Short mmCIF file of C-alpha atoms in Angstrom, two decimals:
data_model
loop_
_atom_site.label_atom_id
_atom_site.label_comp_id
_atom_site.label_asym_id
_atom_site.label_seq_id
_atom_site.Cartn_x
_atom_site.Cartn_y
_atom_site.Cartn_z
CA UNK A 1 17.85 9.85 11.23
CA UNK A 2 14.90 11.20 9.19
CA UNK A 3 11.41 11.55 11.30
CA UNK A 4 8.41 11.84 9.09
CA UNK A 5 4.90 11.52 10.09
CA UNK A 6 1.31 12.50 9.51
CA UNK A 7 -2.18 12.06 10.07
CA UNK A 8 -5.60 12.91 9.23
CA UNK A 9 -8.17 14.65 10.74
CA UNK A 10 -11.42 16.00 10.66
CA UNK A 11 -11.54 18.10 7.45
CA UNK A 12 -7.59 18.63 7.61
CA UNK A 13 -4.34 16.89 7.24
CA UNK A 14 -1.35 17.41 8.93
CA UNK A 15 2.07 16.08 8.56
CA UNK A 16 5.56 16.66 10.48
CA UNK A 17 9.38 16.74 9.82
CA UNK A 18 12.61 16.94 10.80
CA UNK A 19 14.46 20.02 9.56
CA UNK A 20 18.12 18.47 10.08
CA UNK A 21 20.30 17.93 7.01
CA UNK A 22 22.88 15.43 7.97
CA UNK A 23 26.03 14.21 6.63
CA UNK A 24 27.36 11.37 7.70
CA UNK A 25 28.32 13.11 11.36
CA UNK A 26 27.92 16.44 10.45
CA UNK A 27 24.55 18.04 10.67
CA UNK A 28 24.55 20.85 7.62
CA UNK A 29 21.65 22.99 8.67
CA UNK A 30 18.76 22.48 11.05
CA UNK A 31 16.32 24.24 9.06
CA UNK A 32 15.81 22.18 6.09
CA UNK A 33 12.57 22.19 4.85
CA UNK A 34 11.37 18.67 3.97
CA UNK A 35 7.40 19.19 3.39
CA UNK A 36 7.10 20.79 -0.21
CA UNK A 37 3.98 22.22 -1.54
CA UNK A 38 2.80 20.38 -4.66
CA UNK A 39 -0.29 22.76 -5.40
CA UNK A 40 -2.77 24.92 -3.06
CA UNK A 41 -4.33 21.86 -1.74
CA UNK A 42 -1.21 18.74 -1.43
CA UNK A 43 1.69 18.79 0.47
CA UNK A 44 4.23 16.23 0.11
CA UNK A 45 6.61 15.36 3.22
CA UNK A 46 9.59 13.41 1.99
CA UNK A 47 12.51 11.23 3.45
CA UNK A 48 15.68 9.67 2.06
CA UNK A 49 18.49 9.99 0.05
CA UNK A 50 18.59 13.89 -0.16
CA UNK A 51 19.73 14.23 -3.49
CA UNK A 52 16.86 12.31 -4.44
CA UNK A 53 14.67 13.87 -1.75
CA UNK A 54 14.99 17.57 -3.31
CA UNK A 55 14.95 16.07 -7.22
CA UNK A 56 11.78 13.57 -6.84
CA UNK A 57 9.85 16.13 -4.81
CA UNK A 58 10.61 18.47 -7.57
CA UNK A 59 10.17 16.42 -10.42
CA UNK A 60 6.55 15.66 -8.97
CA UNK A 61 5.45 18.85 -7.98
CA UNK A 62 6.26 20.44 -11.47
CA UNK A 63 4.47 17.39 -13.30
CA UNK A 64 1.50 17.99 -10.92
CA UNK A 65 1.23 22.18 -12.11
CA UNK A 66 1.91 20.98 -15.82
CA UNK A 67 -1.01 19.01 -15.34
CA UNK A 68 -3.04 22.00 -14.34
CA UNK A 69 -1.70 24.30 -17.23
CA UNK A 70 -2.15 21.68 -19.55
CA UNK A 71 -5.85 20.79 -18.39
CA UNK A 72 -7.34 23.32 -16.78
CA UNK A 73 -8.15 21.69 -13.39
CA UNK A 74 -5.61 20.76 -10.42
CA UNK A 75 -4.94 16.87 -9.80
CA UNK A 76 -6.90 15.28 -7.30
CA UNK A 77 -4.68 13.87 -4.09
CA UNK A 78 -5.42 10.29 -5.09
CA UNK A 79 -4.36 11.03 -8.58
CA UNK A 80 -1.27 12.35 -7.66
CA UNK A 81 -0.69 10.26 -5.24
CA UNK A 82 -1.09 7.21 -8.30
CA UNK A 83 1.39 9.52 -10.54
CA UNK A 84 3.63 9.32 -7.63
CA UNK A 85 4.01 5.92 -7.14
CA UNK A 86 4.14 5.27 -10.76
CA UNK A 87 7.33 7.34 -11.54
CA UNK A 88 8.49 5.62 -8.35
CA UNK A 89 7.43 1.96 -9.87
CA UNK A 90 9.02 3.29 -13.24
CA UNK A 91 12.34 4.06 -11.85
CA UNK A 92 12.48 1.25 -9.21
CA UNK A 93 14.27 -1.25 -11.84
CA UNK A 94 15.96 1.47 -13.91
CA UNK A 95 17.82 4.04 -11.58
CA UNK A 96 15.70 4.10 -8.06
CA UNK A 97 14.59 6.94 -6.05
CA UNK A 98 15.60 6.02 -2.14
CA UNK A 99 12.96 8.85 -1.01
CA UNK A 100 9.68 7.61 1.07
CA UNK A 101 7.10 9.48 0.82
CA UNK A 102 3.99 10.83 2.30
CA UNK A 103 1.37 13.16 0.53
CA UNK A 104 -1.31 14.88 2.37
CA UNK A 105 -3.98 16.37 0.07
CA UNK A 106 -7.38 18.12 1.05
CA UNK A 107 -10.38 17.64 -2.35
CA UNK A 108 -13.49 19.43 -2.16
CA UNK A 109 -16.08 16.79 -3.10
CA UNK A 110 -13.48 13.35 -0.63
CA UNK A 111 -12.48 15.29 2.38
CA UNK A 112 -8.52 15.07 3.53
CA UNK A 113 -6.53 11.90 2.86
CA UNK A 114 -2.99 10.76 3.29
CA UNK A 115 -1.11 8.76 1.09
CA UNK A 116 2.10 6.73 1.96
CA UNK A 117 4.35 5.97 -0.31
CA UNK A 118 7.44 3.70 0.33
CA UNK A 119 10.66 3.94 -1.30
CA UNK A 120 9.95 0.81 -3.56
CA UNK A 121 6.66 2.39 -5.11
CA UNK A 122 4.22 0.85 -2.67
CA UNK A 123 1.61 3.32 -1.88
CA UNK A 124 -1.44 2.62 0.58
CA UNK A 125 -4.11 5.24 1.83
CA UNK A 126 -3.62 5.31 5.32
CA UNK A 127 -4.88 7.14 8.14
CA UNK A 128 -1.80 7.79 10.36
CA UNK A 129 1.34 7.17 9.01
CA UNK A 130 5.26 7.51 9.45
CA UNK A 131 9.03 6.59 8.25
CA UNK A 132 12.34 6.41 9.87
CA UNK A 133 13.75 5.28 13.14
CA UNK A 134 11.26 8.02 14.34
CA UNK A 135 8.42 5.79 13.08
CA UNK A 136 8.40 3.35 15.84
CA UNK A 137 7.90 6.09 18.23
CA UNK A 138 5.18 8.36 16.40
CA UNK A 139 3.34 5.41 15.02
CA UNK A 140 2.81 3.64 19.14
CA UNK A 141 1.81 6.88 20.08
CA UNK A 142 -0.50 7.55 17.26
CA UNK A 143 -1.82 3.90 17.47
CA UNK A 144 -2.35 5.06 21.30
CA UNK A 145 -4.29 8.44 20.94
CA UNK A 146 -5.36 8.77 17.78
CA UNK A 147 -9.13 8.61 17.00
CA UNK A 148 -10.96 9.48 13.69
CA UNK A 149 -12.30 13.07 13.48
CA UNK A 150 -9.68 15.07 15.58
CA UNK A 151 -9.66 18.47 15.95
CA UNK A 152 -6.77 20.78 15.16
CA UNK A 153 -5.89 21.22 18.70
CA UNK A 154 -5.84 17.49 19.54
CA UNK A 155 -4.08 16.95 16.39
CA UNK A 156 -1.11 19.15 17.34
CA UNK A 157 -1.48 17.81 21.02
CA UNK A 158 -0.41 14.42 19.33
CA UNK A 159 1.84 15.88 17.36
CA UNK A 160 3.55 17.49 20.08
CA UNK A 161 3.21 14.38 22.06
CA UNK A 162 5.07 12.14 19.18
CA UNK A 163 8.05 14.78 18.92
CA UNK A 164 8.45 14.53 23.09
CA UNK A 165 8.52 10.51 22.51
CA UNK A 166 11.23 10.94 19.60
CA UNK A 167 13.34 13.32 21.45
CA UNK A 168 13.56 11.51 25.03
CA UNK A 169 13.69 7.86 22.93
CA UNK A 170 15.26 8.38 19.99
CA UNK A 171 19.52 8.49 20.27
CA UNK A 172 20.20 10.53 17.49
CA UNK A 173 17.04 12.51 17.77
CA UNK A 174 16.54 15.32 15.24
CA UNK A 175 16.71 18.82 17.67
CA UNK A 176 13.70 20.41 15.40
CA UNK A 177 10.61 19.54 13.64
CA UNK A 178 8.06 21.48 11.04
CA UNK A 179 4.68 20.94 10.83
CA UNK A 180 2.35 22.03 8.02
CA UNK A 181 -1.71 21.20 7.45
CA UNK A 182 -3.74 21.21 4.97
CA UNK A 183 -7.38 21.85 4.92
CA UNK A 184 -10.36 23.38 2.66
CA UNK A 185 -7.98 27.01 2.72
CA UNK A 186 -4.97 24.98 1.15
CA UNK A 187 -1.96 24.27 2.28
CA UNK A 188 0.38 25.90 4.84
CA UNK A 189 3.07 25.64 7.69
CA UNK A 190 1.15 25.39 10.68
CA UNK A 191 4.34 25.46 13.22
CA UNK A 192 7.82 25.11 13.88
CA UNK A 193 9.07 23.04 17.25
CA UNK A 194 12.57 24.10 17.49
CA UNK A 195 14.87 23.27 20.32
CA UNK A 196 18.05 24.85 18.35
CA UNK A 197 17.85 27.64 16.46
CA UNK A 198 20.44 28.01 13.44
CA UNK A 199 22.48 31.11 13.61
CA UNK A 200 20.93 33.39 10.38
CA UNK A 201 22.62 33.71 7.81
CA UNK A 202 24.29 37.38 7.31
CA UNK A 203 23.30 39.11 4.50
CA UNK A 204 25.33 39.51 1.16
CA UNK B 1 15.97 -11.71 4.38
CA UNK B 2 13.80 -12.52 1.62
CA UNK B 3 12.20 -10.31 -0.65
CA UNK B 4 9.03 -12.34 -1.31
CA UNK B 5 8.85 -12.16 2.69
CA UNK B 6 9.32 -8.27 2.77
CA UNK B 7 5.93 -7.39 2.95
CA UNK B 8 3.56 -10.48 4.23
CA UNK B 9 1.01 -11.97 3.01
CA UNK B 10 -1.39 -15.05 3.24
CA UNK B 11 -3.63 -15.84 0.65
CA UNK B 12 -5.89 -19.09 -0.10
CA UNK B 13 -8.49 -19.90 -2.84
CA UNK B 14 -10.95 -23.21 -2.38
CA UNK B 15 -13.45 -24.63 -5.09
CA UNK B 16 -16.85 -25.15 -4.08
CA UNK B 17 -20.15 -27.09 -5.55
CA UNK B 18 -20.40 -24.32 -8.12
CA UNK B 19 -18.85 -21.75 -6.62
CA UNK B 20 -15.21 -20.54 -5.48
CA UNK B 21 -13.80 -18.57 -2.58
CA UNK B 22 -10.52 -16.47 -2.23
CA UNK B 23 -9.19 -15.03 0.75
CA UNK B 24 -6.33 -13.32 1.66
CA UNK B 25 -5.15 -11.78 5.46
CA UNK B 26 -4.84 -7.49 5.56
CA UNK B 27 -1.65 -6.30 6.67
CA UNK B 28 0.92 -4.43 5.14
CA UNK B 29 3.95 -4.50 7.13
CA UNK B 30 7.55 -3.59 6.37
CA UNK B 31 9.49 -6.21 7.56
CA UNK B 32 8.85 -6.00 11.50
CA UNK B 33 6.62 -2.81 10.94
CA UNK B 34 3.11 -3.40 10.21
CA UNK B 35 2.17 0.04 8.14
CA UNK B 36 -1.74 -0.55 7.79
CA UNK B 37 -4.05 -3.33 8.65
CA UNK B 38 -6.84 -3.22 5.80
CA UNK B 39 -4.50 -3.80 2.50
CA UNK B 40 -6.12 -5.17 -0.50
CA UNK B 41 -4.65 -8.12 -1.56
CA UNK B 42 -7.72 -9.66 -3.76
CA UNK B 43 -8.88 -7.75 -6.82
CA UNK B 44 -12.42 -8.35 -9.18
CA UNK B 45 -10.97 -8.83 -12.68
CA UNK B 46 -14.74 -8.93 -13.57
CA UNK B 47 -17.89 -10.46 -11.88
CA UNK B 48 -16.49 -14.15 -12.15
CA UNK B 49 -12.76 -13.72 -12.17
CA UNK B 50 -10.64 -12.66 -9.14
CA UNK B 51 -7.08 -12.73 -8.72
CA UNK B 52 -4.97 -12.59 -5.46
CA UNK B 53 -1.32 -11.18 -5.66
CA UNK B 54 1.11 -12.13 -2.30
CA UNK B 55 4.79 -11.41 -2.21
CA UNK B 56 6.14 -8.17 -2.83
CA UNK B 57 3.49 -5.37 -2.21
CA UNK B 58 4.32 -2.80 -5.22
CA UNK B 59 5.16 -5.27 -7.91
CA UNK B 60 1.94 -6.86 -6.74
CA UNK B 61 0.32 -3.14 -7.14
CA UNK B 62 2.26 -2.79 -10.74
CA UNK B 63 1.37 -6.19 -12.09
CA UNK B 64 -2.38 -5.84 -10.93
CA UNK B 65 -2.76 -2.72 -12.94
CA UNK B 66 -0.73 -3.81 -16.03
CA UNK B 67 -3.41 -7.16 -15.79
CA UNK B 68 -6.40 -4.39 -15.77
CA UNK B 69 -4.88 -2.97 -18.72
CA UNK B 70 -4.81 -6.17 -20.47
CA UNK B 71 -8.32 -7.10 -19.77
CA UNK B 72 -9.55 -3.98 -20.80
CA UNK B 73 -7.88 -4.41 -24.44
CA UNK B 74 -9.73 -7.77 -24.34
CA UNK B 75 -12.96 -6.52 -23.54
CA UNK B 76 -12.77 -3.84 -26.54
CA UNK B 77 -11.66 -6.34 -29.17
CA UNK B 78 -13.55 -9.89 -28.15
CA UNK B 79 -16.70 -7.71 -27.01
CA UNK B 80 -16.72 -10.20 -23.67
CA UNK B 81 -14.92 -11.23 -20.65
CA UNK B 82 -11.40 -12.99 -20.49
CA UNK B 83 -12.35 -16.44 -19.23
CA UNK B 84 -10.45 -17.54 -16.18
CA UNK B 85 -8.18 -20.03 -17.96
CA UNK B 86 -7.42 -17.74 -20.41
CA UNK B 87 -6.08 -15.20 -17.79
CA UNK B 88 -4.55 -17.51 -16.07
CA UNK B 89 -1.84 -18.17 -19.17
CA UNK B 90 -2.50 -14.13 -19.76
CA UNK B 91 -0.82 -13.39 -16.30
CA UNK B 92 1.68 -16.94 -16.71
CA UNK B 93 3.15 -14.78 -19.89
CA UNK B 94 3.30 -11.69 -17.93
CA UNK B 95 5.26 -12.74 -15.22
CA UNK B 96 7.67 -15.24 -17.81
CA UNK B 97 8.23 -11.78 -20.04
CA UNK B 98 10.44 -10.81 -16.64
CA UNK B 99 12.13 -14.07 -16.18
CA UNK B 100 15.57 -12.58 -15.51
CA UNK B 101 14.34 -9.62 -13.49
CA UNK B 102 11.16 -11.05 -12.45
CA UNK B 103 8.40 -9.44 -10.35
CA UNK B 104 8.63 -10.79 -6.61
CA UNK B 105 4.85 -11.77 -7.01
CA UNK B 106 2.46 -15.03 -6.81
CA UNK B 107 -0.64 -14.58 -7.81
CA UNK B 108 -3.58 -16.92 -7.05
CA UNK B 109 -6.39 -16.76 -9.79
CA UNK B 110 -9.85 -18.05 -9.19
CA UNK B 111 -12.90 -17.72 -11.51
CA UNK B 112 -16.33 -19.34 -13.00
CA UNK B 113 -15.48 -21.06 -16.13
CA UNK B 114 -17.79 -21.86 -19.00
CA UNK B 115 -20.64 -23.45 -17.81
CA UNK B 116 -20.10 -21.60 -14.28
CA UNK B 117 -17.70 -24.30 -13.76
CA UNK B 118 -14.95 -23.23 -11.04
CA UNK B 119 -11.24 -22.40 -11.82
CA UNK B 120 -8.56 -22.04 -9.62
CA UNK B 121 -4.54 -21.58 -10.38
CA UNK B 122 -1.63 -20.50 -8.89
CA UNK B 123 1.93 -19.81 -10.08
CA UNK B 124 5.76 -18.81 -9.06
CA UNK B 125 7.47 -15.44 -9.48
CA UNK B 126 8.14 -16.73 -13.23
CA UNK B 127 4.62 -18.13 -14.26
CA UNK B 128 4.85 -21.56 -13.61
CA UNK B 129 0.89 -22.74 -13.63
CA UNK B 130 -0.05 -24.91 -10.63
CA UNK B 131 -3.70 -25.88 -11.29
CA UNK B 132 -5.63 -27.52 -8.66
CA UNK B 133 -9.22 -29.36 -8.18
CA UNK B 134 -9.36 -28.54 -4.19
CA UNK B 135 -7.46 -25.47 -3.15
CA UNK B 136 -4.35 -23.44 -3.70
CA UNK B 137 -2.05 -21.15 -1.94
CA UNK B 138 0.39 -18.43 -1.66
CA UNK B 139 2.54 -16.39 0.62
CA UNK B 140 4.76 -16.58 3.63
CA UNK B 141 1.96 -18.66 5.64
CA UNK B 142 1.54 -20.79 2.95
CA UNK B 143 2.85 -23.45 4.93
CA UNK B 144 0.89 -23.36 7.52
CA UNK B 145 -2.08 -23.06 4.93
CA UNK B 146 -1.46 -26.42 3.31
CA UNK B 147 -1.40 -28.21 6.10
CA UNK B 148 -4.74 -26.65 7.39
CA UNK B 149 -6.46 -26.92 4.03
CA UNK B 150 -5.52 -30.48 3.38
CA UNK B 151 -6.79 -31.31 7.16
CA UNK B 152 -9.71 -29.14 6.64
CA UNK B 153 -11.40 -29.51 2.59
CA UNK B 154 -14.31 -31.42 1.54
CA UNK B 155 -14.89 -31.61 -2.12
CA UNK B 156 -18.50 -30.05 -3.21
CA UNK B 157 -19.14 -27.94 -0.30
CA UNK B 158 -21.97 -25.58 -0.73
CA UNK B 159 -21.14 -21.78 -0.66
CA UNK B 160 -21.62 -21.21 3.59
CA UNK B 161 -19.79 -24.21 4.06
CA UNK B 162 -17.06 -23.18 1.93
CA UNK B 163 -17.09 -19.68 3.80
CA UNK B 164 -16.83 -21.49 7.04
CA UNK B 165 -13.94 -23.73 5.84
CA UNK B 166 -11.60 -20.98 3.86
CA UNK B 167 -12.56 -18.95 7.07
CA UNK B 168 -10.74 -21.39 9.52
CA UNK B 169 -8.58 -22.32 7.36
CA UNK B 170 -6.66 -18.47 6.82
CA UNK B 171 -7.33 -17.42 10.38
CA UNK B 172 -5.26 -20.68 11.80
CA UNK B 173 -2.65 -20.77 9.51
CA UNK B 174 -1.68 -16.53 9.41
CA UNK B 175 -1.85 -17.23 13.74
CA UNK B 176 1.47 -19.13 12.77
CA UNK B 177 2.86 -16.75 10.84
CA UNK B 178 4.07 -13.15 12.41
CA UNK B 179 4.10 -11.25 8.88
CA UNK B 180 0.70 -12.02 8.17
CA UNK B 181 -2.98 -11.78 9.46
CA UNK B 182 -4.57 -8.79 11.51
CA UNK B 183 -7.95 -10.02 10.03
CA UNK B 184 -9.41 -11.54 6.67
CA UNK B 185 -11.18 -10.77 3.32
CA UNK B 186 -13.23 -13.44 2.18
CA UNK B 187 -14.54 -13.79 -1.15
CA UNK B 188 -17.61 -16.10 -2.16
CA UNK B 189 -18.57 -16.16 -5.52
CA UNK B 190 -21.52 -18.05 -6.97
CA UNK B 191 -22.47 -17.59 -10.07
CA UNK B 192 -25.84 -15.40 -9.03
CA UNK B 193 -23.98 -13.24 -6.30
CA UNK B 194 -20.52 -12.40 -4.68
CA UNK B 195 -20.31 -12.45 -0.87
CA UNK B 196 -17.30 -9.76 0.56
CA UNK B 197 -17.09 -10.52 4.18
CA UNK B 198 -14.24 -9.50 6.80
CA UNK B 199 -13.00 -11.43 9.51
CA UNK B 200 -11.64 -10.40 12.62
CA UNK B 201 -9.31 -12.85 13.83
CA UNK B 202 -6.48 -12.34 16.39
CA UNK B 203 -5.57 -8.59 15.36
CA UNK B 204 -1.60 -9.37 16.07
#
């Protein structure tokens, strides 16, 4: 099952997922990217559905750059975070969107934030948050150690310390995990914590 | 399962000797998950009019900012505030527009009338007014609420008094409930000054 999490801390934001693409019983690939970049300075970590997952995702992270062609300046996180839920609200009672959602942004003048963002559009700025079966594993053990103002190293400490809870606890526990931050330099993959590698693909 | 009972809330408005108070409890929880511990539930329609929204967390966030829309219009074409009754039957029609797909919502309105004279209401999912001279309630403790505010209310209670009372009242009626509490946010509002204040209560 899908394992997202995050958390902010001092002057960054950093948030974690899964890489497994599952089917039913099958797992597809263990290297699927689930943390998109929406600009330089936002990342958005999604879970659900993954038709939806990949199309929402995109939908919003196109919207966000037309916004910056059409205006000259990049969205703030807690604007796109609003524009977010509001194409989620939009759609709930139409055709829903089964993708949660959590979106990490860094802004110059508010520091980092995180945003989380449920399937049914309801969004709440949170310091440490998570979704999935995975969630009642990371969030105990952020409740636990977290602390506001964490370094990067303690940050990833916990980080590491929620994936060794999800992989001991959890029974169908996801074999690898990516984690990206995002900070006053933008956005970027930080890690990977693999404990299977994918065989590469050979090339056409 | 039901879907007014999918997110938790507790929320309680009392009238005063010219003045009201609203309070509501601060978690947002997913059904047995409790996802952050200081949600808004009350929001300031303007100085004297403040409306409380329990049920369903993002058609509480959707119908809160479709109300701010509406009292925005108002204030460009009457040049002055809505007055409390008048919102009340504003947010009654709202809610009966959706009557067969309604929005999983009860909101709990309190203002200063004309004459600083205080207003409470509350309504169902489809609008149906519920005015009251001593208190009102809403949410999946409001059980436990009306039992503890009928015990508990004095008519023309000055504005600490009425603190004190709403106070007790929330904090031992959302101990009852599991899907609600983790503190309050109390609102006093005279009609010189509004108090915020926070409670701690038991944070469970």
């Amino acid at each position: 099952m899908e394992c997202v999490f995050g958390l902010v801390g001092n002057g960054f934001a950093i948030v974690v997922a899964d890489t497994s693409a599952v089917h039913s019983i099958l797992v597809h690939k263990s290297n699927e990217d689930k943390i998109m970049l929406l600009d330089s300075h936002k990342l958005i970590a999604a879970s659900g559905e993954p038709g939806d997952r990949v199309q929402f995702t995109e939908y919003i992270q196109k919207n966000v750059a037309l916004y910056q062609f059409r205006n000259g300046i990049p969205l703030t996180t807690p604007a796109a975070a609003n524009f977010t839920r509001g194409e989620l609200a939009t759609a709930l009672r139409k055709n829903p969107y089964f993708v949660n959602v959590l979106l990490a942004g860094y802004d110059k003048e508010t520091g980092p934030s995180l945003y989380y963002i449920d399937y049914i559009a309801t969004m709440h700025k949170v310091d440490k948050g998570a979704f999935g079966y995975g969630s009642y594993f990371s969030l105990a053990m952020m409740d636990r150690h977290y602390h506001s103002g964490m370094t990067v190293e303690e940050a990833i400490d916990l980080v590491d310390k929620c994936i060794m809870e999800i992989r001991s606890r959890l029974v169908v526990a996801p074999p690898n995990f990516v984690i990206k931050i995002v900070d006053k330099e933008g956005a970027r993959q930080h890690a990977w914590r693999e404990s299977v590698k994918d065989a590469p693909v050979p090339a056409a | 399962m039901s879907i007014f009972e999918y997110n938790g809330s507790a929320l309680v408005a009392m009238v005063g000797k010219n003045c009201f108070a609203i309070a509501s409890d601060r978690r947002l929880g997913v059904q047995l998950q409790t996802i952050a511990t200081d949600f808004q539930r009350i929001s300031k329609i303007h100085d004297k009019l403040f409306i409380g929204l329990s049920g369903l967390a993002t058609d509480a966030q959707t119908l809160y900012q479709r109300l701010v829309f509406r009292h925005k219009l108002y204030q460009l074409r009457e040049e002055r505030d809505m007055k409390p009754e008048t919102f009340a039957s504003l947010v009654s029609a709202l809610l009966y527009e959706k009557r067969f797909g309604p929005y999983f919502c009860q909101p709990v309105i309190a203002g200063l009338g004309d004459g600083d004279k205080p207003f409470i209401c509350t309504m169902d999912s489809i609008g149906a007014k519920e005015l009251a001279k001593d208190f009102v309630v809403a949410g999946t403790a409001s059980e436990s609420l009306y039992g503890a505010c009928e015990s508990m209310f004095k008519p023309d209670m000055e504005a600490e008094e009425l603190f004190e009372t709403i106070s007790q009242a929330l904090l031992s009626s959302v101990d009852r409930d599991c899907l609600s509490g983790w503190g309050g946010h109390v609102y006093v509002v005279t009609p010189t000054e509004v108090k915020e204040r926070i409670l701690k209560g038991r944070m469970d």
